[in-house]
mmCIF file of C-alpha atoms in Angstrom:
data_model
loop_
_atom_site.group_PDB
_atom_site.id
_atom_site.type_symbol
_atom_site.label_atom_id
_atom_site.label_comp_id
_atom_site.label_asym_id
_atom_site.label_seq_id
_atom_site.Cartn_x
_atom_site.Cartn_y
_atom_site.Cartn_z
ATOM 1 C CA UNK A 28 51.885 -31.322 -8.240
ATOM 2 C CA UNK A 29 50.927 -30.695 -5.008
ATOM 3 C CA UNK A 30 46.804 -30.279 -4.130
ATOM 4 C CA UNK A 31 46.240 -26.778 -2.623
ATOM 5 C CA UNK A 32 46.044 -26.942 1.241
ATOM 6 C CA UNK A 33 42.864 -26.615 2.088
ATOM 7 C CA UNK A 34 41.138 -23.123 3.414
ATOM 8 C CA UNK A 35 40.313 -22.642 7.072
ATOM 9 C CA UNK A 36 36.668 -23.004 7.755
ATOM 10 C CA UNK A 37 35.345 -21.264 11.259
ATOM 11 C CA UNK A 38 33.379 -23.588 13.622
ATOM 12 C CA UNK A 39 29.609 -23.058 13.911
ATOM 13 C CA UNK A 40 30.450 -22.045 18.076
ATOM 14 C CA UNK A 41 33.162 -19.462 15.966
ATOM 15 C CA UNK A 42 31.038 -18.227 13.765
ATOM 16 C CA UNK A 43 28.536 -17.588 16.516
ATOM 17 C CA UNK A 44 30.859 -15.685 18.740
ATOM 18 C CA UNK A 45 32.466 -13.782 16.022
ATOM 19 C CA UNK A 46 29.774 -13.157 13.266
ATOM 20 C CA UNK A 47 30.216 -12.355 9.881
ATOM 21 C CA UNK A 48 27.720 -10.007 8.525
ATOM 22 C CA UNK A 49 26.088 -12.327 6.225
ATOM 23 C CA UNK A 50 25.657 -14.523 9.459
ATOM 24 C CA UNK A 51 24.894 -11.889 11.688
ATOM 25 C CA UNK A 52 22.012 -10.711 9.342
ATOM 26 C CA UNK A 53 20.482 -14.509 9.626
ATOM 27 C CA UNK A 54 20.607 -14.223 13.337
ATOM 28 C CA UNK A 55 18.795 -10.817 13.244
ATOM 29 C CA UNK A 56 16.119 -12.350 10.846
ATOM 30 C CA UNK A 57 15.590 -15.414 12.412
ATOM 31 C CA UNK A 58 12.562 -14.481 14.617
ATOM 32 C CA UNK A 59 10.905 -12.547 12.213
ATOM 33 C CA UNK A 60 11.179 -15.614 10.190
ATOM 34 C CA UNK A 61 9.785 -17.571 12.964
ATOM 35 C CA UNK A 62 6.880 -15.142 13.867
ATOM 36 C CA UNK A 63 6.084 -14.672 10.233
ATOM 37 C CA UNK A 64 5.980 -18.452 10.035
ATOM 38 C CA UNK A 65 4.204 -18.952 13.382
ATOM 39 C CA UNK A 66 1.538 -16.100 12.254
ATOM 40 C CA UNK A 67 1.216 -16.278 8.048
ATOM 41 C CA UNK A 68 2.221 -19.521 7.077
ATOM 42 C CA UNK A 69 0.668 -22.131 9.444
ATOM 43 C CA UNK A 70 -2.870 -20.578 9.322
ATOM 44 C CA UNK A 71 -2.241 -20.774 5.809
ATOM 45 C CA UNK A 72 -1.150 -24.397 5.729
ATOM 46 C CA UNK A 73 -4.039 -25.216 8.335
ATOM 47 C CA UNK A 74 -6.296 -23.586 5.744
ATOM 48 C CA UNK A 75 -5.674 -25.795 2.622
ATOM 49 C CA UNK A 76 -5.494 -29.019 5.089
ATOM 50 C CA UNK A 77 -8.945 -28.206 6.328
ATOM 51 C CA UNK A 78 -9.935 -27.998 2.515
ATOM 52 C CA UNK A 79 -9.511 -31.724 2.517
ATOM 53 C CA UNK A 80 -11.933 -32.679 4.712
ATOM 54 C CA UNK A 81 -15.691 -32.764 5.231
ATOM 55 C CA UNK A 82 -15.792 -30.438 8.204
ATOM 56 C CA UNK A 83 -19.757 -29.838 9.991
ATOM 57 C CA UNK A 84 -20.300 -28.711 13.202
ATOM 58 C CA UNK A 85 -24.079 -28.590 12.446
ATOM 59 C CA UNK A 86 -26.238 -31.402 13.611
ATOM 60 C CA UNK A 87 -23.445 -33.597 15.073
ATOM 61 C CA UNK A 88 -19.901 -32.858 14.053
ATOM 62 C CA UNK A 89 -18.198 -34.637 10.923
ATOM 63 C CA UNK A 90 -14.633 -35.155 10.357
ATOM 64 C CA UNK A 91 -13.985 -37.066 7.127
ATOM 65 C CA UNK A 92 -11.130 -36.618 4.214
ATOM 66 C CA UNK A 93 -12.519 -36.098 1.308
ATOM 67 C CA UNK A 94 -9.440 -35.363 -0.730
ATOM 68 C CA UNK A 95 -10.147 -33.373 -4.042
ATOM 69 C CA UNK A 96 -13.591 -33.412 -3.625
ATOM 70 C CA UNK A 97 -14.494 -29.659 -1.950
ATOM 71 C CA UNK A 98 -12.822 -28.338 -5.382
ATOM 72 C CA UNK A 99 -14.940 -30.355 -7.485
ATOM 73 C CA UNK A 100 -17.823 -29.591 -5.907
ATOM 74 C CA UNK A 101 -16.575 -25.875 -5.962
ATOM 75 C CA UNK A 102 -15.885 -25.769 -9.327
ATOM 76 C CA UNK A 103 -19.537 -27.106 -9.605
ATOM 77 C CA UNK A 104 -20.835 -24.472 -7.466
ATOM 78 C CA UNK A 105 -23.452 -21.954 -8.912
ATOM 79 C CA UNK A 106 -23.320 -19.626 -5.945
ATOM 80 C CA UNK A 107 -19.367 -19.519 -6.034
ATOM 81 C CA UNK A 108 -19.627 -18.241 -8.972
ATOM 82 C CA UNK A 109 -22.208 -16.229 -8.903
ATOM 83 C CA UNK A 110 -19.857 -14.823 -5.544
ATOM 84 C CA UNK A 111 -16.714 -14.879 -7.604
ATOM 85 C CA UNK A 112 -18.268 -12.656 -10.633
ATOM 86 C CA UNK A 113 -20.197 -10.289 -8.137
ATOM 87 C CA UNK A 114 -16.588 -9.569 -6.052
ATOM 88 C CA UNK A 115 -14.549 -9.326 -9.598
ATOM 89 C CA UNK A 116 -16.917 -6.819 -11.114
ATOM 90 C CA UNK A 117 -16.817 -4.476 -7.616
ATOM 91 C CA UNK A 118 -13.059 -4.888 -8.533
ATOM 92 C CA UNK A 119 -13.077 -3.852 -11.745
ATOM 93 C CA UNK A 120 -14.960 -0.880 -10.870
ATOM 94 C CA UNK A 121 -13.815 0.332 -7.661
ATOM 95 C CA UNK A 122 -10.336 -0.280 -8.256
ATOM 96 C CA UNK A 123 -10.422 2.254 -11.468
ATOM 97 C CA UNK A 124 -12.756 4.514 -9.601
ATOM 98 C CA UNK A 125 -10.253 5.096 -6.594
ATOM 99 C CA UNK A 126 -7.871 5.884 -8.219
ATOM 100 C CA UNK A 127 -9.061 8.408 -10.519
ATOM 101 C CA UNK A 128 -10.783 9.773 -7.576
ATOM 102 C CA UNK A 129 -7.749 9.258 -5.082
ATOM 103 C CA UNK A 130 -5.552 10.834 -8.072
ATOM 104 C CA UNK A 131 -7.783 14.252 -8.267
ATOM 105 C CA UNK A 132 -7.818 14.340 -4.444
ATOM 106 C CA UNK A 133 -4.186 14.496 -4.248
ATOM 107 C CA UNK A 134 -3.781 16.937 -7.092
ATOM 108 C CA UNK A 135 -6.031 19.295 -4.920
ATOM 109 C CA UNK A 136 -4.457 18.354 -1.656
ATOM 110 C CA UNK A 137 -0.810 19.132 -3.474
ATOM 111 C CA UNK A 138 -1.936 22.079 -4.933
ATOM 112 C CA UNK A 139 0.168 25.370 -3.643
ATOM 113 C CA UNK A 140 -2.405 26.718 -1.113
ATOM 114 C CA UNK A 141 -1.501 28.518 2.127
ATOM 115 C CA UNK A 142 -3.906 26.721 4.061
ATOM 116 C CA UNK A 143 -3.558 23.402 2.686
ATOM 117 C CA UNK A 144 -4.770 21.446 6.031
ATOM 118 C CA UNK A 145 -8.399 21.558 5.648
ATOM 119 C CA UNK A 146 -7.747 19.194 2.589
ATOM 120 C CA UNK A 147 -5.782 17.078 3.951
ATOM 121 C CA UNK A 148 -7.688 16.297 6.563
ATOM 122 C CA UNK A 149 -10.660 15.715 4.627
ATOM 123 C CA UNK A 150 -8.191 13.059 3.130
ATOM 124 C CA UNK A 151 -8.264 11.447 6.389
ATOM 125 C CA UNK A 152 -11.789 11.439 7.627
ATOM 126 C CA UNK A 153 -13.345 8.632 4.778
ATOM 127 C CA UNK A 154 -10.011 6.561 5.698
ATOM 128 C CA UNK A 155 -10.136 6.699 9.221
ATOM 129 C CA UNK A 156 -14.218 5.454 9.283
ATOM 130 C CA UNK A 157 -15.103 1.982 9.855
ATOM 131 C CA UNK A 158 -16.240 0.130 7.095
ATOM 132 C CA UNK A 159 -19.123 -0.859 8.648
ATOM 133 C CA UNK A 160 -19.971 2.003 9.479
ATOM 134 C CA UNK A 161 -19.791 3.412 6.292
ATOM 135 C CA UNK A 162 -22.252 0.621 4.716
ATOM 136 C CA UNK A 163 -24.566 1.792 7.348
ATOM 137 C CA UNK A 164 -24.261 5.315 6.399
ATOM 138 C CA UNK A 165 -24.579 4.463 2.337
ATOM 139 C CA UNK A 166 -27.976 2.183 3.144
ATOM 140 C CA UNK A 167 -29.213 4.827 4.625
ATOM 141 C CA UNK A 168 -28.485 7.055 1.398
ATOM 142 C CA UNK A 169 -30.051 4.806 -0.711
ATOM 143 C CA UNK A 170 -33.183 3.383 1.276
ATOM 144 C CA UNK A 171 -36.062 3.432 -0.455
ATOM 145 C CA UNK A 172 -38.463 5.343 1.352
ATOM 146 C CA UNK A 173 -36.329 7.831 3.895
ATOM 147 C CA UNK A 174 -33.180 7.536 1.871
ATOM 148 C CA UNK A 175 -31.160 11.019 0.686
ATOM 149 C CA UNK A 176 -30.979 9.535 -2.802
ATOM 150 C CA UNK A 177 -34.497 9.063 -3.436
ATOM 151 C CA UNK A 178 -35.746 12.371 -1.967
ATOM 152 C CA UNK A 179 -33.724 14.248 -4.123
ATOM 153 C CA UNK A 180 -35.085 12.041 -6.772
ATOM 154 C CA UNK A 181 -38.387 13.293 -5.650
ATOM 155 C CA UNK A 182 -37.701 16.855 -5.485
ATOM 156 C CA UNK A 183 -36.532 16.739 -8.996
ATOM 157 C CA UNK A 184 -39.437 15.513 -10.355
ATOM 158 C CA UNK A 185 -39.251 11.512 -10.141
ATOM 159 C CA UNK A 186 -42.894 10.078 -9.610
ATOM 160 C CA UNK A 187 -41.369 6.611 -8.546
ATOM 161 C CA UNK A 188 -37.842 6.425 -7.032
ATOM 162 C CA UNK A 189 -35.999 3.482 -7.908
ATOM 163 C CA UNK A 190 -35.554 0.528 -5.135
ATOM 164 C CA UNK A 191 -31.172 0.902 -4.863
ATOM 165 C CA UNK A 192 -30.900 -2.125 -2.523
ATOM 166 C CA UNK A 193 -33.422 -4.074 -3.988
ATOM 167 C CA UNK A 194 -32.189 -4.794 -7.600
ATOM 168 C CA UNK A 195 -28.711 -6.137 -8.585
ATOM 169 C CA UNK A 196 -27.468 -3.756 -10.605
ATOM 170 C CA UNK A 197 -28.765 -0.791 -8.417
ATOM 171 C CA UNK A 198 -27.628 -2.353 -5.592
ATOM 172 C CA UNK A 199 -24.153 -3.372 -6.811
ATOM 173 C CA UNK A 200 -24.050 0.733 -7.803
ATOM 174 C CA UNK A 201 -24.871 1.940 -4.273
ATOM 175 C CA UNK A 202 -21.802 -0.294 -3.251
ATOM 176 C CA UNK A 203 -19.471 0.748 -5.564
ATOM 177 C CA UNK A 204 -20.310 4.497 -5.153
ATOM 178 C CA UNK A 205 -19.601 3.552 -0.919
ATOM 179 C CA UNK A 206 -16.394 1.486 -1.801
ATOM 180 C CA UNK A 207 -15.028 4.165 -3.902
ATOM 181 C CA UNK A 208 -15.841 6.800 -1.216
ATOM 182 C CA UNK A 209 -14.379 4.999 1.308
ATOM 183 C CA UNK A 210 -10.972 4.388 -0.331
ATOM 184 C CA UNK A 211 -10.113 6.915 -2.854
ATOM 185 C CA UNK A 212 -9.111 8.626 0.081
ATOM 186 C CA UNK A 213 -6.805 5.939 1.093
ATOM 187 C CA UNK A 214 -5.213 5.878 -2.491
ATOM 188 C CA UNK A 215 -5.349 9.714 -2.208
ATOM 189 C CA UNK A 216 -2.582 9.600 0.789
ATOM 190 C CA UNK A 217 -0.346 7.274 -1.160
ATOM 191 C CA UNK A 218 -0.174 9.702 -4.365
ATOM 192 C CA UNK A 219 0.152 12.821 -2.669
ATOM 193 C CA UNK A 220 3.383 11.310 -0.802
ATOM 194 C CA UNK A 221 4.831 10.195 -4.655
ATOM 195 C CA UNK A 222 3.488 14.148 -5.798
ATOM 196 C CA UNK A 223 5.637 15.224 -2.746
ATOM 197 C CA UNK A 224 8.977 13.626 -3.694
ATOM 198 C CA UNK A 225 8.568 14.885 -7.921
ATOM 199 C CA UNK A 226 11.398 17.852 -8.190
ATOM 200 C CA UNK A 227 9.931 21.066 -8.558
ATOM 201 C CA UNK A 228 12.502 21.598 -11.492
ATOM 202 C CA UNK A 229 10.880 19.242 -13.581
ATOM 203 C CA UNK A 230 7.980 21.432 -14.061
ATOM 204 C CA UNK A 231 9.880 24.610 -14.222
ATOM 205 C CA UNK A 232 12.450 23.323 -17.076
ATOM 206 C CA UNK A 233 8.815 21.696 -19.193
ATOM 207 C CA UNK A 234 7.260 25.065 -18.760
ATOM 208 C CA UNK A 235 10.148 26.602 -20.249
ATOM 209 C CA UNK A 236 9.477 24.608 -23.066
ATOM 210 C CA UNK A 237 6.559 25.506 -23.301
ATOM 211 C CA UNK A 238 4.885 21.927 -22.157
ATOM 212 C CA UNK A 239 1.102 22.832 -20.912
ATOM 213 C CA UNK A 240 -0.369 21.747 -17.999
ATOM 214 C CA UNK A 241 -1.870 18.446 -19.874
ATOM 215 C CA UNK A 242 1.269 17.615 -20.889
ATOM 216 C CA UNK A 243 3.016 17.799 -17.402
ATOM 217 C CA UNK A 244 0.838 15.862 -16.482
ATOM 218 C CA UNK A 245 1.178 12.994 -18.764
ATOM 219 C CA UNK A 246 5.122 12.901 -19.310
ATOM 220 C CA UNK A 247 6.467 14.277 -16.020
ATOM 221 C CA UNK A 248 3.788 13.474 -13.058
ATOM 222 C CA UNK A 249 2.416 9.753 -14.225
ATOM 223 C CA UNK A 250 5.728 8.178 -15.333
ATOM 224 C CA UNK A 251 7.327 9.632 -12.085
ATOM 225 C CA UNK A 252 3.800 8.747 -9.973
ATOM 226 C CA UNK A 253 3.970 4.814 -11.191
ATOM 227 C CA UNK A 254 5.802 3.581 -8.496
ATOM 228 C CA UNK A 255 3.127 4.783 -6.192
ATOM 229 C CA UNK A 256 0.044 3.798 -8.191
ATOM 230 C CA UNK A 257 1.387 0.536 -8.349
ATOM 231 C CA UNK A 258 2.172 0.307 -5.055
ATOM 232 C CA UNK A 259 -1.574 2.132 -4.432
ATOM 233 C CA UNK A 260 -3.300 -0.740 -6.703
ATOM 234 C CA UNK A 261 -1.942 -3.530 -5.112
ATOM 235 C CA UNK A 262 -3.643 -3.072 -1.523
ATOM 236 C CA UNK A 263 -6.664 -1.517 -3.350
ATOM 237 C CA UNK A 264 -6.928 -4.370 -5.657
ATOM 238 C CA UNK A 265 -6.487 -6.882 -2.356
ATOM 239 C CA UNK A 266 -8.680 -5.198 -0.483
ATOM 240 C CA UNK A 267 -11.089 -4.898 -3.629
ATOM 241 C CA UNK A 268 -11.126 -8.756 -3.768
ATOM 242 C CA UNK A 269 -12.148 -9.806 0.128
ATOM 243 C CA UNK A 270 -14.866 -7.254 0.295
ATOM 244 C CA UNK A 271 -17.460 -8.055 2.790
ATOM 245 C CA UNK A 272 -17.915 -4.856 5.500
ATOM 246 C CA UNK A 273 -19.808 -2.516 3.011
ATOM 247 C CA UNK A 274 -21.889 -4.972 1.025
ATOM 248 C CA UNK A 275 -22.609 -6.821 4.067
ATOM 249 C CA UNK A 276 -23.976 -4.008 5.928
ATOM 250 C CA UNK A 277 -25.892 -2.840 2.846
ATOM 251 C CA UNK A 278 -27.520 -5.130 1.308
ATOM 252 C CA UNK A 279 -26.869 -8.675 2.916
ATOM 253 C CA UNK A 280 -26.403 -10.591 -0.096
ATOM 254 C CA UNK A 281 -29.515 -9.379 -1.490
ATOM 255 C CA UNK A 282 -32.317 -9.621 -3.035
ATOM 256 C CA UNK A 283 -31.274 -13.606 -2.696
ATOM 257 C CA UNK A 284 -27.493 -13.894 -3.381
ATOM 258 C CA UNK A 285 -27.542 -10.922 -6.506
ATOM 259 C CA UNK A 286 -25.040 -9.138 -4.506
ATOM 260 C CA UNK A 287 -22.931 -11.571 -2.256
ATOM 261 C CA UNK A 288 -19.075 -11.219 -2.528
ATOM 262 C CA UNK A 289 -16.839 -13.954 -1.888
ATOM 263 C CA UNK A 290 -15.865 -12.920 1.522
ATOM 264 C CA UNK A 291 -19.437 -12.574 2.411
ATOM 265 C CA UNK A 292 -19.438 -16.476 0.924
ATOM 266 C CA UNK A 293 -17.085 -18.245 3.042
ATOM 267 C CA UNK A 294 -18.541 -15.864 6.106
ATOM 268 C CA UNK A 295 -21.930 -17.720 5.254
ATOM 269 C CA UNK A 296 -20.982 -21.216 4.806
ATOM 270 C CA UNK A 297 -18.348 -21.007 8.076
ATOM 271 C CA UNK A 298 -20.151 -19.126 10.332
ATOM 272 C CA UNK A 299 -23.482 -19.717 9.414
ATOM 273 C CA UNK A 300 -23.764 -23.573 7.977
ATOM 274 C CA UNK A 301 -21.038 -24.039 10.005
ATOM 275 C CA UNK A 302 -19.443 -26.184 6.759
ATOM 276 C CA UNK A 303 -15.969 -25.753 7.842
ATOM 277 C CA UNK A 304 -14.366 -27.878 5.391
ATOM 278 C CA UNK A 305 -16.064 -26.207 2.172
ATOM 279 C CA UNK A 306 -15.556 -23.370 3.794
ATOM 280 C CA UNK A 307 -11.903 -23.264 3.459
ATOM 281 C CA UNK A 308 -12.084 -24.507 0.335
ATOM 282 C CA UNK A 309 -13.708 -21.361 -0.900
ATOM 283 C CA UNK A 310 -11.075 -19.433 1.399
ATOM 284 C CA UNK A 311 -8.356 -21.271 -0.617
ATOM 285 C CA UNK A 312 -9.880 -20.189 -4.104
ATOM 286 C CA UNK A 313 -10.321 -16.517 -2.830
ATOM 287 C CA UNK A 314 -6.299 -16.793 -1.332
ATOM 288 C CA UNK A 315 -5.091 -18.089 -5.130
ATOM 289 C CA UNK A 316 -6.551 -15.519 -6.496
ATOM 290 C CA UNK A 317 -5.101 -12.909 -4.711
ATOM 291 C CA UNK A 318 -1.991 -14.139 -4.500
ATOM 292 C CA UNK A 319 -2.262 -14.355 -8.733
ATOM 293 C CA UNK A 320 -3.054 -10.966 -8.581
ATOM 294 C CA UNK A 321 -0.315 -10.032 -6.219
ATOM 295 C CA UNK A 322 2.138 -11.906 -8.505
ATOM 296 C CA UNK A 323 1.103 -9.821 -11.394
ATOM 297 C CA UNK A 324 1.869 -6.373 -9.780
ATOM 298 C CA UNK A 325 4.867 -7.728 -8.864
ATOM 299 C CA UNK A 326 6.180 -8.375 -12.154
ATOM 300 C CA UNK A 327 5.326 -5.067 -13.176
ATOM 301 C CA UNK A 328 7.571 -3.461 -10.176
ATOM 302 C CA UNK A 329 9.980 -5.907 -11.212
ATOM 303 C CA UNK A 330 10.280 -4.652 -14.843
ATOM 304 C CA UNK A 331 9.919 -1.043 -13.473
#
């Protein structure tokens, strides 16, 4: 038997002046490749290679590879830790928190008014704030002496107010309350959009039924509103995880480092103590962990 003659394969310089679509889709890509690359991935790369090395800019600069030895140390670290649990407990809370909040905001901003504006635009005010400004705006609240907080606290009846940004557990509850302020309304503008695009004829058919408003709720808008609470959690849950604007701008850490986040960490050790190396380090355990949470949400829109 004869072998088969062998199929016709296009030049590179052919394929270039007559594309296919597959290669004409590469082409197209290619420099968003390259920018994504020249803007994500290097500083990324650059990150964990500075993790490597004893990096000091403070009292004559040091340059010297240290290998393995920021993790150890970091793993060693009581103030990492202390960071780590102090940002994952504002996660845990705030995370739920905005999105029960964020969910009732968009039920009220979806609701069938004929003025439905004001609402939604008091959706937009808490987003559109800085974040530092809102941690100004929340100390105040909660100062001990002039605060809003503690003269209602007085006017009630309270002989002695309690010190919010001066205890751990008070203070850590001032920032949550500002954190969940800030972005339910955020979370808000992502359900109402998924309450938008639910057919109106799902509600109409269950009410025939005889289905009350509870159970709309439960088996018609969540199941059909999990694509967007997913969607909602992961940049909430990100965002939850590199805090640093509000607590900063509250409470500075304090009292010591009761309420320091992660973010506000690495901000210490590289800005301030100028510890470069250790610094990214720490940057490198806060990016794992993110990106572990990431990969987890993305499983679940994967078996969705």
């Amino acid at each position: 038997m004869k072998d088969a003659p062998n199929k016709w394969q296009p030049s590179w310089r052919e394929r270039l002046l007559d594309p296919s679509d597959r290669t004409l889709a590469v082409l197209l890509l290619a420099p968003a490749f390259a920018l994504l690359a020249l803007i994500v991935a290097y500083p990324i790369l650059r990150l964990i290679w500075n993790s490597g090395f004893e990096l000091r800019l403070s009292g004559g600069s040091v340059a010297r590879f240290v290998g393995l030895q920021n993790y150890a140390d970091l793993l060693q670290d009581r103030e990492f830790w202390s960071a780590l649990g102090n940002t994952l407990l504002i996660t845990a809370i705030t995370v739920p928190g905005a999105l029960v909040v964020g969910m009732g905001l968009a039920l009220l901003a979806n609701l069938p008014f004929k003025r439905r504006w004001p609402v939604r635009l008091a959706l937009l005010l808490p987003w559109a704030l800085p974040l530092s400004f809102v941690g100004l705006i929340f100390a105040w609240f909660f100062h001990t002496d002039y605060g809003i907080v503690n003269d209602l606290l007085v006017r009630l009846g309270m002989q002695e107010p309690p010190m919010w940004l001066l205890d751990r557990g008070l203070g850590l509850a001032a920032i949550c309350i500002a954190i969940i302020w800030k972005t339910s309304s955020f979370m808000a503008l992502i359900l109402l959009a998924g309450l938008q695009m639910i057919p109106r004829s799902l509600y109409e058919a269950a009410e025939v039924d005889g289905a009350s408003r509870w159970q709309q709720f439960w088996q018609i808008t969540v199941p059909m509103l999990m694509p967007s609470i997913v969607v909602a959690l992961i940049f909430r849950t990100i965002t939850a995880l590199q805090t640093f604007d509000i607590p900063f701008t509250m409470t500075r850490g304090g009292p010591g480092h009761t309420t320091e986040t992660l973010a506000m960490l690495i901000h210490k050790t590289t800005i301030d103590y100028l510890d470069v190396g250790y610094g990214s380090t720490q940057a490198v355990a806060m990016f794992l962990i993110s990106l572990c949470v990431t990969a987890v949400y993305l499983r679940r829109i994967g078996k969705e």
